[in-house]
Amino acid sequence: DDEAVIGNQFYNLDINTASGLINKVTLRDHTKLNFTINMYYYSGSCGDNQGTDRRSSGAYIFRPLANNPVKLATQRTELINGDLVKEFRVSLSPSGFTNTKVYDGLNFIETEWIVGPIPIDDEVGKEYVIKYETNILNNGAFYTDSNGRQILARKLNFRPQWNVTLAEPIPGNYYPVTNEIYIENKDLRVTVLPDRSEGGTSLIEGEVELMLHRRLLCDDAFGVGEALNETAKGLGLVVRGKHRVLISKDDITIKKNVLGLHLGPQLLFSDAKNIKYDEW
Amino acid sequence: EFVLNELKSAMGVMQHHDAITGTEKQHVTHDYERLLNQAIDDALIIAKQAFNKLTQKDDTKPPLFDFQRCHLNESSCHVSENSDKFVVTIYNPLGWSVREPIRIPVGNGQYEVYDSDGKQIKTQLVPIPNKVKQIPTRVSKATQEIVFIIDLKPLSYKSIYIKKINRTKRNTNNYDFYSNINNNFWGHIKEPYINKIEDVQTDKETIDTIKAIPFAPVHSEDISLIEDRETNLDILKDGKNDAEVMELEKFLKDSRRKGKGKDNVRIVDSYPNFNEDEMRMLADEPRTVEKF
């Protein structure tokens, strides 16, 4: 009874309302793909910045304490079913939330994410990421646009100009994502479009990972002179954003959605208490 | 141009490498937020004037709409949460057609949404997630969002009319209404009293009290504050002869013109970035109907 399906003309998502997991996506041509969305956090390192191995994670650099991030636990799920939009909401602990939506007639899966206030009671800074996990074999290759114009091929633990051995395998594989990041095999491409510039990577086969929000307690000594610890009413910021996921190789659909997210419709509101419907 | 310069200037500051990467100190972040927010508010003057030109048929009348922007990033909007009838103007800044979902935060109740051709749009009401309601800085009464999907042509706008139906009956405190009627009705009318007139209009005793108010105070200077209150007007017109109704309407027409001047002064006062000359230019900005 916990299994359910939400979908539209383009995507059908098999979900489990008990675990809060999406298990599978079925495309229009009946292709099935393992697909799930999870949120994790990396604990930020806090050192005295006296050596490369004693540097803190801060505003300038991302330096997690361990290479394995902590997966957020599902706290509560909610399914919204309607003609126009179907939503699968998952509250995550600590301080996470994902809302996966499919709209009638729109060719994307939208993930709305909320992170915060990031808890720091344990005096450890945290850096939240979201992972889109699939069974696509991308052989360590992923693609980012970095400057919003040109797509560049990235390869895990690799630099095209020299032989590299990464001392920090997580941040060493992170790249700027302005408009899009994708992985692909010969048949399918999984593209994630963020609504703002974010850091992104693909550390594990079939995964796309994007950094969402960071709250850190130590200065990284690169110049800003204070820790990246933003507070709002003393609690810490709450950040809300959107990703659109497209499982398609159709470039035009992708480009239209990039700009739909970045330059979406502008809304202005006016009271109409003095204007009757007929007059309007 | 000078209005838009505020936003150009703020955007210039935001080209600094610290603003782009977020490596500025926290108090600088707050200053950037202040700069941008103020500049966007200022630039909205231009958008308001442009939309007023497009939506207004008769330039001798005051603007039909007072366009406001909302904090949709936290699912809150003062206008849509507090009004039973409101208009949403949706502009597509892209050079090609788009089909996008729109979400409007509202309070409890049912709503009907009309497209700019007057046809009802298919909508869905979706509860706002608890996680959003719990955002510490959020101040909002919205409990749900109206969702609809809209098609917009390149660089075009649509005006969407939304009205609440099956209004939930509110508790009305008649005592408050009576106690304030003499002091406030013809004088400094505030929004709550206007709302209460609507709420208690089935109460015969209250309507009789309003009707009993002599017609003479309409000539008072203070009465300009009651302009455009149609509910009141209907009640006031009831029982009057044609000559009295004509006089009432003439008065209201005059007071609208006065109101326009006041509105302009109020707008200018709320934009501290501008000097006196610039404020005068804003206040005197002529509104004409442009035909494409």
Coordinates of C-alpha atoms in Angstrom, one line a residue:
Chain A
D1 CA 0.0 0.0 0.0
D2 CA 3.0 2.3 0.4
E3 CA 3.7 2.1 -3.4
A4 CA 2.3 4.8 -5.5
V5 CA 2.8 6.4 -8.9
I6 CA 2.7 10.1 -9.8
G7 CA 3.2 11.2 -13.4
N8 CA 2.2 13.2 -16.4
Q9 CA 2.5 12.8 -20.2
F10 CA 6.3 12.6 -20.0
Y11 CA 7.3 11.0 -16.7
N12 CA 5.9 8.4 -14.3
L13 CA 7.6 8.2 -10.9
D14 CA 7.3 5.1 -8.8
I15 CA 7.4 6.2 -5.2
N16 CA 7.3 4.7 -1.8
T17 CA 5.3 6.8 0.7
A18 CA 6.7 5.0 3.7
S19 CA 10.4 5.4 2.9
G20 CA 10.0 8.7 1.1
L21 CA 12.0 7.4 -1.8
I22 CA 11.4 7.7 -5.5
N23 CA 12.4 4.3 -6.9
K24 CA 12.0 4.5 -10.7
V25 CA 11.0 6.7 -13.5
T26 CA 9.2 5.5 -16.6
L27 CA 9.6 7.6 -19.7
R28 CA 7.1 8.3 -22.5
D29 CA 8.6 5.5 -24.6
H30 CA 8.2 3.1 -21.7
T31 CA 11.9 3.1 -20.9
K32 CA 12.5 2.5 -17.2
L33 CA 15.3 4.0 -15.3
N34 CA 16.2 3.7 -11.6
F35 CA 15.8 7.2 -10.2
T36 CA 15.9 8.6 -6.7
I37 CA 16.4 11.9 -5.0
N38 CA 18.2 12.1 -1.7
M39 CA 19.7 14.8 0.5
Y40 CA 23.0 14.6 2.4
Y41 CA 25.3 16.8 4.3
Y42 CA 29.1 16.9 4.6
S43 CA 30.5 18.0 7.9
G44 CA 32.8 21.0 7.5
S45 CA 36.4 20.7 8.7
C46 CA 37.6 23.2 11.2
G47 CA 41.4 23.6 11.5
D48 CA 43.8 26.3 12.4
N49 CA 44.7 26.9 8.8
Q50 CA 48.4 26.4 9.5
G51 CA 48.9 23.8 6.8
T52 CA 47.1 22.3 3.8
D53 CA 45.7 19.5 6.0
R54 CA 44.6 21.9 8.7
R55 CA 42.5 24.3 6.7
S56 CA 38.9 25.0 7.5
S57 CA 36.0 24.8 5.2
G58 CA 34.8 28.3 4.6
A59 CA 33.4 30.9 2.2
Y60 CA 36.3 30.4 -0.3
I61 CA 36.8 26.7 -0.1
F62 CA 34.8 23.5 0.4
R63 CA 36.7 21.1 2.6
P64 CA 34.6 18.3 4.2
L65 CA 35.7 16.5 7.3
A66 CA 35.0 13.1 5.7
N67 CA 34.5 11.8 2.2
N68 CA 31.2 10.1 3.0
P69 CA 28.3 12.5 3.5
V70 CA 25.6 11.8 6.0
K71 CA 22.2 10.9 4.5
L72 CA 19.2 12.8 5.8
A73 CA 16.5 10.6 7.4
T74 CA 12.9 10.6 6.1
Q75 CA 10.6 12.1 8.8
R76 CA 7.3 12.5 7.1
T77 CA 5.9 12.2 3.6
E78 CA 2.9 13.7 1.9
L79 CA 1.3 13.0 -1.5
I80 CA -0.6 15.7 -3.3
N81 CA -2.7 14.4 -6.2
G82 CA -4.5 16.7 -8.6
D83 CA -5.2 17.3 -12.3
L84 CA -2.6 20.0 -12.7
V85 CA 0.2 19.1 -10.4
K86 CA 1.2 16.0 -8.4
E87 CA 3.6 16.4 -5.6
F88 CA 5.6 14.1 -3.4
R89 CA 6.8 15.9 -0.3
V90 CA 9.4 14.5 2.0
S91 CA 10.4 16.1 5.2
L92 CA 14.0 15.2 6.1
S93 CA 15.9 15.3 9.3
P94 CA 17.8 17.4 10.1
S95 CA 16.5 20.5 8.4
G96 CA 15.8 19.2 4.9
F97 CA 12.8 19.1 2.6
T98 CA 12.2 18.0 -0.9
N99 CA 9.1 18.3 -3.0
T100 CA 9.1 16.5 -6.3
K101 CA 6.5 17.8 -8.7
V102 CA 5.2 16.8 -12.1
Y103 CA 2.9 19.3 -13.9
D104 CA 0.3 18.4 -16.5
G105 CA 1.8 18.8 -19.9
L106 CA 5.2 20.1 -18.8
N107 CA 8.2 18.2 -19.8
F108 CA 10.3 18.2 -16.6
I109 CA 10.4 16.8 -13.1
E110 CA 10.7 19.7 -10.7
T111 CA 12.4 19.3 -7.3
E112 CA 11.7 22.1 -4.9
W113 CA 14.2 21.9 -2.0
I114 CA 14.3 23.7 1.3
V115 CA 17.3 23.6 3.6
G116 CA 17.7 25.2 7.0
P117 CA 18.1 26.4 9.6
I118 CA 21.2 24.2 9.5
P119 CA 21.7 22.9 13.1
I120 CA 25.0 23.7 14.7
D121 CA 24.3 22.5 18.3
D122 CA 27.0 19.9 17.9
E123 CA 29.4 22.8 16.9
V124 CA 30.0 21.3 13.5
G125 CA 29.4 23.2 10.3
K126 CA 27.4 21.5 7.6
E127 CA 27.2 21.6 3.8
Y128 CA 24.0 20.2 2.3
V129 CA 23.9 18.6 -1.1
I130 CA 21.2 16.9 -3.1
K131 CA 21.9 13.8 -5.2
Y132 CA 20.0 12.6 -8.2
E133 CA 20.8 8.9 -8.3
T134 CA 20.2 6.8 -11.4
N135 CA 21.6 3.5 -13.0
I136 CA 23.0 5.3 -16.0
L137 CA 26.6 4.2 -16.6
N138 CA 28.4 7.5 -17.4
N139 CA 32.0 6.1 -16.9
G140 CA 33.0 9.0 -14.6
A141 CA 32.1 11.6 -17.2
F142 CA 29.8 14.5 -16.5
Y143 CA 29.2 17.9 -18.2
T144 CA 28.8 21.3 -16.7
D145 CA 28.4 24.7 -18.4
S146 CA 30.4 26.7 -15.7
N147 CA 30.1 30.0 -17.4
G148 CA 26.5 29.7 -18.6
R149 CA 27.6 29.5 -22.2
Q150 CA 29.9 26.6 -23.0
I151 CA 29.4 23.0 -21.9
L152 CA 32.7 21.4 -20.7
A153 CA 33.3 17.7 -20.3
R154 CA 34.5 16.7 -16.8
K155 CA 36.0 13.4 -15.8
L156 CA 36.2 12.1 -12.3
N157 CA 39.7 12.4 -10.7
F158 CA 41.1 13.7 -14.0
R159 CA 42.6 16.8 -15.5
P160 CA 43.1 17.0 -19.3
Q161 CA 46.4 18.8 -19.1
W162 CA 48.3 16.8 -16.5
N163 CA 48.3 13.6 -14.4
V164 CA 46.5 14.4 -11.2
T165 CA 46.2 12.7 -7.9
L166 CA 43.6 14.5 -5.8
A167 CA 44.4 14.9 -2.2
E168 CA 40.8 16.0 -1.6
P169 CA 38.6 13.8 -3.9
I170 CA 35.3 15.4 -3.1
P171 CA 36.0 19.2 -3.6
G172 CA 38.6 18.3 -6.2
N173 CA 35.8 17.0 -8.4
Y174 CA 33.3 19.9 -7.8
Y175 CA 32.8 22.3 -10.7
P176 CA 30.7 25.4 -11.1
V177 CA 27.2 24.9 -12.5
T178 CA 25.5 28.0 -13.9
N179 CA 22.7 26.6 -16.1
E180 CA 23.1 22.9 -16.3
I181 CA 24.9 19.7 -15.3
Y182 CA 24.3 16.3 -17.0
I183 CA 25.4 12.7 -17.3
E184 CA 24.6 10.5 -20.2
N185 CA 25.0 7.1 -21.8
K186 CA 24.3 6.3 -25.5
D187 CA 20.5 6.4 -25.1
L188 CA 19.7 8.8 -22.3
R189 CA 20.8 12.0 -20.8
V190 CA 19.9 13.1 -17.3
T191 CA 20.1 16.9 -17.0
V192 CA 19.6 18.9 -13.9
L193 CA 18.9 22.6 -14.2
P194 CA 19.4 24.8 -11.1
D195 CA 17.6 28.1 -10.6
R196 CA 20.9 29.7 -9.5
S197 CA 24.6 29.0 -9.8
E198 CA 25.6 26.0 -7.7
G199 CA 28.6 23.7 -7.3
G200 CA 28.1 20.3 -8.8
T201 CA 29.7 16.9 -9.5
S202 CA 29.1 13.3 -10.3
L203 CA 31.2 11.3 -7.7
I204 CA 29.4 8.0 -8.2
E205 CA 28.3 6.3 -11.4
G206 CA 24.8 7.5 -12.4
E207 CA 24.7 10.3 -9.9
V208 CA 24.4 14.1 -10.2
E209 CA 25.2 16.0 -7.0
L210 CA 24.6 19.7 -6.3
M211 CA 25.6 21.8 -3.4
L212 CA 22.5 23.6 -1.9
H213 CA 23.4 25.4 1.3
R214 CA 26.3 25.8 3.7
R215 CA 26.7 26.9 7.3
L216 CA 30.2 26.8 8.7
L217 CA 31.8 27.8 12.0
C218 CA 35.4 28.5 11.1
D219 CA 37.1 31.0 8.8
D220 CA 39.1 29.5 6.0
A221 CA 41.8 32.3 6.3
F222 CA 41.6 33.2 2.6
G223 CA 40.6 36.8 3.3
V224 CA 37.0 37.2 4.4
G225 CA 38.0 37.1 8.1
E226 CA 34.8 35.5 9.5
A227 CA 33.0 32.1 9.3
L228 CA 30.2 31.6 6.8
N229 CA 27.6 31.4 9.5
E230 CA 24.6 33.4 8.4
T231 CA 21.8 33.8 11.0
A232 CA 18.3 35.0 10.6
K233 CA 16.5 35.6 13.9
G234 CA 19.4 33.8 15.5
L235 CA 18.5 30.5 14.0
G236 CA 20.3 30.4 10.6
L237 CA 19.0 31.0 7.1
V238 CA 16.3 28.9 5.4
V239 CA 17.1 28.6 1.7
R240 CA 14.5 27.5 -0.9
G241 CA 15.2 26.7 -4.5
K242 CA 14.2 24.6 -7.5
H243 CA 15.8 22.2 -9.8
R244 CA 14.3 20.9 -13.0
V245 CA 15.3 17.4 -14.1
L246 CA 15.0 16.4 -17.7
I247 CA 15.6 12.9 -18.9
S248 CA 15.9 13.6 -22.6
K249 CA 18.5 14.4 -25.3
D250 CA 16.2 17.1 -26.8
D251 CA 18.4 20.2 -26.6
I252 CA 15.6 22.7 -27.4
T253 CA 13.5 21.5 -24.4
I254 CA 16.5 21.8 -22.2
K255 CA 17.4 25.3 -23.3
K256 CA 13.8 26.5 -23.0
N257 CA 13.7 25.2 -19.4
V258 CA 17.0 26.8 -18.5
L259 CA 15.6 30.2 -19.4
G260 CA 12.2 29.4 -18.0
L261 CA 13.9 28.9 -14.6
H262 CA 16.3 31.9 -14.8
L263 CA 13.9 34.4 -16.4
G264 CA 10.5 33.1 -15.4
P265 CA 7.3 35.1 -15.6
Q266 CA 7.3 38.2 -13.5
L267 CA 4.2 38.6 -11.3
L268 CA 2.6 41.8 -10.1
F269 CA -0.4 41.8 -7.8
S270 CA -3.2 44.4 -7.5
D271 CA -6.2 44.6 -5.2
A272 CA -9.4 44.6 -7.2
K273 CA -11.8 45.4 -4.5
N274 CA -13.2 48.3 -6.6
I275 CA -13.2 46.4 -9.8
K276 CA -16.0 44.0 -10.6
Y277 CA -15.3 41.1 -12.9
D278 CA -17.5 42.5 -15.6
E279 CA -15.7 45.9 -15.6
W280 CA -12.3 44.1 -15.6
Chain B
E1 CA 16.1 57.1 -16.5
F2 CA 17.0 58.4 -13.0
V3 CA 14.7 55.8 -11.5
L4 CA 16.3 53.0 -13.4
N5 CA 19.8 54.3 -12.6
E6 CA 19.2 53.1 -9.0
L7 CA 19.0 49.5 -10.2
K8 CA 21.8 49.9 -12.7
S9 CA 24.0 51.3 -9.9
A10 CA 23.1 48.4 -7.6
M11 CA 23.8 45.9 -10.3
G12 CA 27.1 47.6 -10.9
V13 CA 28.0 47.1 -7.3
M14 CA 27.0 43.4 -7.5
Q15 CA 29.7 42.8 -10.1
H16 CA 32.3 42.8 -7.4
H17 CA 33.9 39.4 -7.0
D18 CA 32.9 39.1 -3.4
A19 CA 29.2 39.7 -4.3
I20 CA 29.3 37.1 -7.1
T21 CA 31.0 34.4 -5.0
G22 CA 29.5 35.3 -1.6
T23 CA 32.9 35.9 0.1
E24 CA 31.9 39.2 1.5
K25 CA 31.5 39.8 5.2
Q26 CA 28.0 39.3 6.7
H27 CA 27.3 43.0 7.3
V28 CA 28.2 43.6 3.6
T29 CA 25.8 40.9 2.6
H30 CA 23.0 42.7 4.5
D31 CA 24.0 46.0 2.8
Y32 CA 23.9 44.3 -0.7
E33 CA 20.4 43.0 0.2
R34 CA 19.3 46.5 1.2
L35 CA 20.8 48.1 -1.9
L36 CA 19.1 45.6 -4.3
N37 CA 15.8 45.6 -2.5
Q38 CA 15.5 49.4 -2.6
A39 CA 16.6 49.5 -6.2
I40 CA 14.1 46.9 -7.3
D41 CA 11.3 48.8 -5.4
D42 CA 12.4 51.9 -7.3
A43 CA 12.4 50.2 -10.7
L44 CA 8.9 49.0 -10.0
I45 CA 7.7 52.6 -10.5
I46 CA 8.5 52.2 -14.2
A47 CA 6.8 48.9 -14.4
K48 CA 3.8 50.3 -12.6
Q49 CA 3.6 53.3 -15.0
A50 CA 4.0 51.1 -18.0
F51 CA 1.3 48.7 -16.9
N52 CA -1.0 51.6 -16.0
K53 CA -0.6 53.0 -19.5
L54 CA -1.5 49.6 -21.0
T55 CA -4.4 48.8 -18.7
Q56 CA -6.0 52.2 -18.6
K57 CA -8.6 53.1 -21.2
D58 CA -9.2 56.6 -19.9
D59 CA -6.3 58.7 -18.8
T60 CA -8.5 61.2 -16.9
K61 CA -9.3 58.6 -14.3
P62 CA -6.9 57.5 -11.6
P63 CA -5.0 54.2 -12.2
L64 CA -7.2 51.2 -11.9
F65 CA -4.5 49.0 -10.3
D66 CA -1.9 49.5 -7.7
F67 CA 0.7 47.0 -8.7
Q68 CA 2.6 45.3 -5.9
R69 CA 5.4 42.7 -6.0
C70 CA 5.3 39.8 -3.5
H71 CA 7.7 37.6 -1.7
L72 CA 6.8 34.5 -3.6
N73 CA 10.0 32.8 -2.6
E74 CA 8.4 32.3 0.8
S75 CA 4.9 31.8 -0.5
S76 CA 3.6 35.0 0.9
C77 CA 1.8 37.9 -0.7
H78 CA -0.1 40.6 1.2
V79 CA -2.5 41.4 -1.7
S80 CA -3.6 37.8 -2.5
E81 CA -3.8 36.8 1.1
N82 CA -6.0 39.8 2.2
S83 CA -8.2 40.5 -0.8
D84 CA -11.2 38.6 -2.0
K85 CA -10.7 39.9 -5.5
F86 CA -7.4 40.7 -7.1
V87 CA -5.6 40.9 -10.4
V88 CA -2.3 39.2 -11.2
T89 CA -0.4 40.7 -14.0
I90 CA 2.0 38.1 -15.5
Y91 CA 4.8 39.3 -17.8
N92 CA 7.0 37.0 -19.9
P93 CA 10.4 38.7 -20.3
L94 CA 11.6 36.1 -22.9
G95 CA 11.6 36.5 -26.7
W96 CA 9.6 33.3 -27.2
S97 CA 6.4 31.7 -26.0
V98 CA 6.4 29.9 -22.7
R99 CA 4.1 27.6 -20.8
E100 CA 4.8 27.9 -17.1
P101 CA 3.2 26.9 -13.8
I102 CA 2.1 29.8 -11.6
R103 CA 1.5 29.5 -7.9
I104 CA -0.4 32.2 -5.9
P105 CA -0.4 32.1 -2.1
V106 CA -3.8 32.6 -0.6
G107 CA -5.8 32.0 2.6
N108 CA -8.4 29.4 3.2
G109 CA -11.4 29.2 0.8
Q110 CA -12.2 28.5 -2.8
Y111 CA -11.1 30.7 -5.7
E112 CA -12.1 31.2 -9.3
V113 CA -9.4 32.3 -11.8
Y114 CA -10.2 34.0 -15.1
D115 CA -7.8 34.4 -18.0
S116 CA -7.5 37.7 -19.8
D117 CA -10.2 36.6 -22.4
G118 CA -12.7 36.2 -19.5
K119 CA -12.7 32.4 -19.6
Q120 CA -12.3 30.5 -16.4
I121 CA -8.9 28.8 -16.0
K122 CA -8.4 25.3 -14.7
T123 CA -6.8 25.5 -11.2
Q124 CA -5.8 23.4 -8.4
L125 CA -5.5 24.4 -4.7
V126 CA -2.4 22.9 -3.0
P127 CA -1.7 23.3 0.7
I128 CA 1.5 25.1 1.6
P129 CA 4.0 22.7 3.1
N130 CA 4.6 23.0 6.8
K131 CA 8.3 23.4 6.2
V132 CA 7.5 26.7 4.4
K133 CA 5.1 27.8 7.0
Q134 CA 7.8 27.3 9.6
I135 CA 10.3 29.6 7.9
P136 CA 11.3 31.8 10.9
T137 CA 11.2 35.1 8.9
R138 CA 8.0 34.4 7.1
V139 CA 5.0 36.6 8.0
S140 CA 2.0 35.3 6.1
K141 CA -1.6 34.2 6.5
A142 CA -1.4 32.0 3.3
T143 CA -2.3 28.4 3.9
Q144 CA -2.6 27.2 0.3
E145 CA -1.5 28.1 -3.2
I146 CA -3.6 28.4 -6.3
V147 CA -1.8 26.5 -9.1
F148 CA -2.5 27.1 -12.8
I149 CA -0.5 26.7 -15.9
I150 CA -0.3 29.7 -18.2
D151 CA 0.7 30.2 -21.9
L152 CA 2.4 33.5 -22.6
K153 CA 3.5 34.9 -25.9
P154 CA 6.9 36.5 -26.4
L155 CA 7.4 39.7 -24.3
S156 CA 3.8 39.8 -23.5
Y157 CA 1.7 40.1 -20.4
K158 CA -1.6 38.6 -19.2
S159 CA -3.9 40.0 -16.7
I160 CA -5.6 37.3 -14.6
Y161 CA -8.6 38.0 -12.4
I162 CA -8.9 35.9 -9.2
K163 CA -11.9 36.0 -6.9
K164 CA -12.8 34.2 -3.8
I165 CA -16.0 32.2 -3.7
N166 CA -18.0 30.7 -0.9
R167 CA -16.6 33.3 1.4
T168 CA -16.2 32.0 5.0
K169 CA -18.5 33.9 7.3
R170 CA -16.4 35.9 9.7
N171 CA -17.5 36.8 13.2
T172 CA -18.7 40.4 13.2
N173 CA -18.6 42.6 16.3
N174 CA -21.4 45.0 15.8
Y175 CA -20.6 46.8 18.9
D176 CA -17.3 47.9 17.5
F177 CA -19.0 49.1 14.3
Y178 CA -21.5 51.3 16.2
S179 CA -18.9 52.7 18.6
N180 CA -16.7 53.9 15.8
I181 CA -19.3 55.0 13.3
N182 CA -19.7 58.5 14.5
N183 CA -16.0 59.2 15.0
N184 CA -14.7 57.5 11.9
F185 CA -17.3 57.0 9.3
W186 CA -17.1 60.5 7.8
G187 CA -13.6 61.2 9.1
H188 CA -10.6 59.0 9.1
I189 CA -12.0 55.8 7.7
K190 CA -9.7 52.8 8.2
E191 CA -9.9 49.6 6.3
P192 CA -11.4 47.5 9.1
Y193 CA -14.5 49.6 9.2
I194 CA -15.0 49.3 5.5
N195 CA -14.7 45.6 5.8
K196 CA -17.3 45.5 8.5
I197 CA -19.8 47.4 6.5
E198 CA -19.6 44.6 4.0
D199 CA -19.8 42.0 6.7
V200 CA -22.9 43.4 8.5
Q201 CA -24.8 44.5 5.5
T202 CA -27.6 41.9 6.2
D203 CA -28.0 43.4 9.6
K204 CA -31.1 45.6 9.1
E205 CA -30.4 47.8 12.2
T206 CA -26.9 48.6 11.0
I207 CA -28.1 49.5 7.5
D208 CA -30.7 51.7 9.0
T209 CA -28.1 53.5 11.0
I210 CA -26.0 54.2 7.9
K211 CA -29.1 55.4 6.0
A212 CA -29.9 57.7 8.9
I213 CA -26.6 59.5 8.6
P214 CA -27.4 62.9 7.1
F215 CA -26.5 63.4 3.5
A216 CA -24.9 66.8 4.3
P217 CA -21.5 65.5 5.5
V218 CA -20.7 64.4 2.0
H219 CA -19.8 68.0 1.3
S220 CA -17.1 67.8 4.0
E221 CA -13.4 67.8 2.9
D222 CA -12.8 64.7 4.9
I223 CA -15.2 62.7 2.9
S224 CA -12.8 62.2 0.1
L225 CA -11.6 59.2 2.0
I226 CA -14.7 57.3 1.2
E227 CA -14.2 57.4 -2.6
D228 CA -14.6 54.3 -4.6
R229 CA -16.3 52.3 -1.8
E230 CA -19.1 50.8 -3.8
T231 CA -20.7 49.0 -1.0
N232 CA -21.1 52.2 0.9
L233 CA -22.3 54.0 -2.2
D234 CA -25.1 51.7 -2.8
I235 CA -26.3 52.0 0.8
L236 CA -26.0 55.8 0.6
K237 CA -27.9 56.0 -2.7
D238 CA -30.7 54.0 -1.3
G239 CA -33.6 56.3 -0.4
K240 CA -32.2 59.4 -2.0
N241 CA -33.9 61.2 -4.9
D242 CA -32.2 61.6 -8.3
A243 CA -30.9 65.1 -7.6
E244 CA -29.3 63.9 -4.4
V245 CA -27.7 60.9 -6.1
M246 CA -26.3 63.1 -8.8
E247 CA -24.8 65.4 -6.3
L248 CA -23.3 62.5 -4.5
E249 CA -21.8 61.1 -7.7
K250 CA -20.5 64.5 -8.7
F251 CA -18.8 64.9 -5.3
L252 CA -17.2 61.5 -5.6
K253 CA -15.9 62.3 -9.1
D254 CA -14.3 65.4 -7.8
S255 CA -12.8 63.7 -4.9
R256 CA -11.2 61.1 -7.1
R257 CA -9.2 63.8 -8.8
K258 CA -8.0 65.0 -5.4
G259 CA -7.2 61.4 -4.5
K260 CA -4.9 61.1 -7.5
G261 CA -2.7 63.9 -6.3
K262 CA -2.5 62.5 -2.9
D263 CA -1.5 59.1 -4.2
N264 CA 1.3 60.6 -6.1
V265 CA 2.6 62.4 -3.1
R266 CA 2.5 59.2 -1.1
I267 CA 4.4 57.3 -3.7
V268 CA 7.1 59.9 -3.9
D269 CA 7.5 60.1 -0.1
S270 CA 8.2 56.4 0.1
Y271 CA 11.2 56.6 -2.3
P272 CA 14.0 58.4 -0.3
N273 CA 16.6 57.9 -3.1
F274 CA 15.3 60.8 -5.1
N275 CA 15.9 64.5 -4.7
E276 CA 13.2 67.1 -4.8
D277 CA 13.3 67.7 -8.5
E278 CA 13.1 64.0 -9.2
M279 CA 10.2 63.6 -6.9
R280 CA 8.4 66.5 -8.6
M281 CA 9.0 64.8 -12.0
L282 CA 7.5 61.6 -10.6
A283 CA 4.5 63.4 -9.1
D284 CA 3.8 65.2 -12.4
E285 CA 4.4 62.3 -14.6
P286 CA 1.6 62.5 -17.2
R287 CA -0.2 59.4 -18.0
T288 CA -1.4 59.0 -21.5
V289 CA -3.0 56.2 -23.4
E290 CA -0.6 54.8 -26.0
K291 CA -2.0 52.8 -28.9
F292 CA 0.2 50.3 -30.5

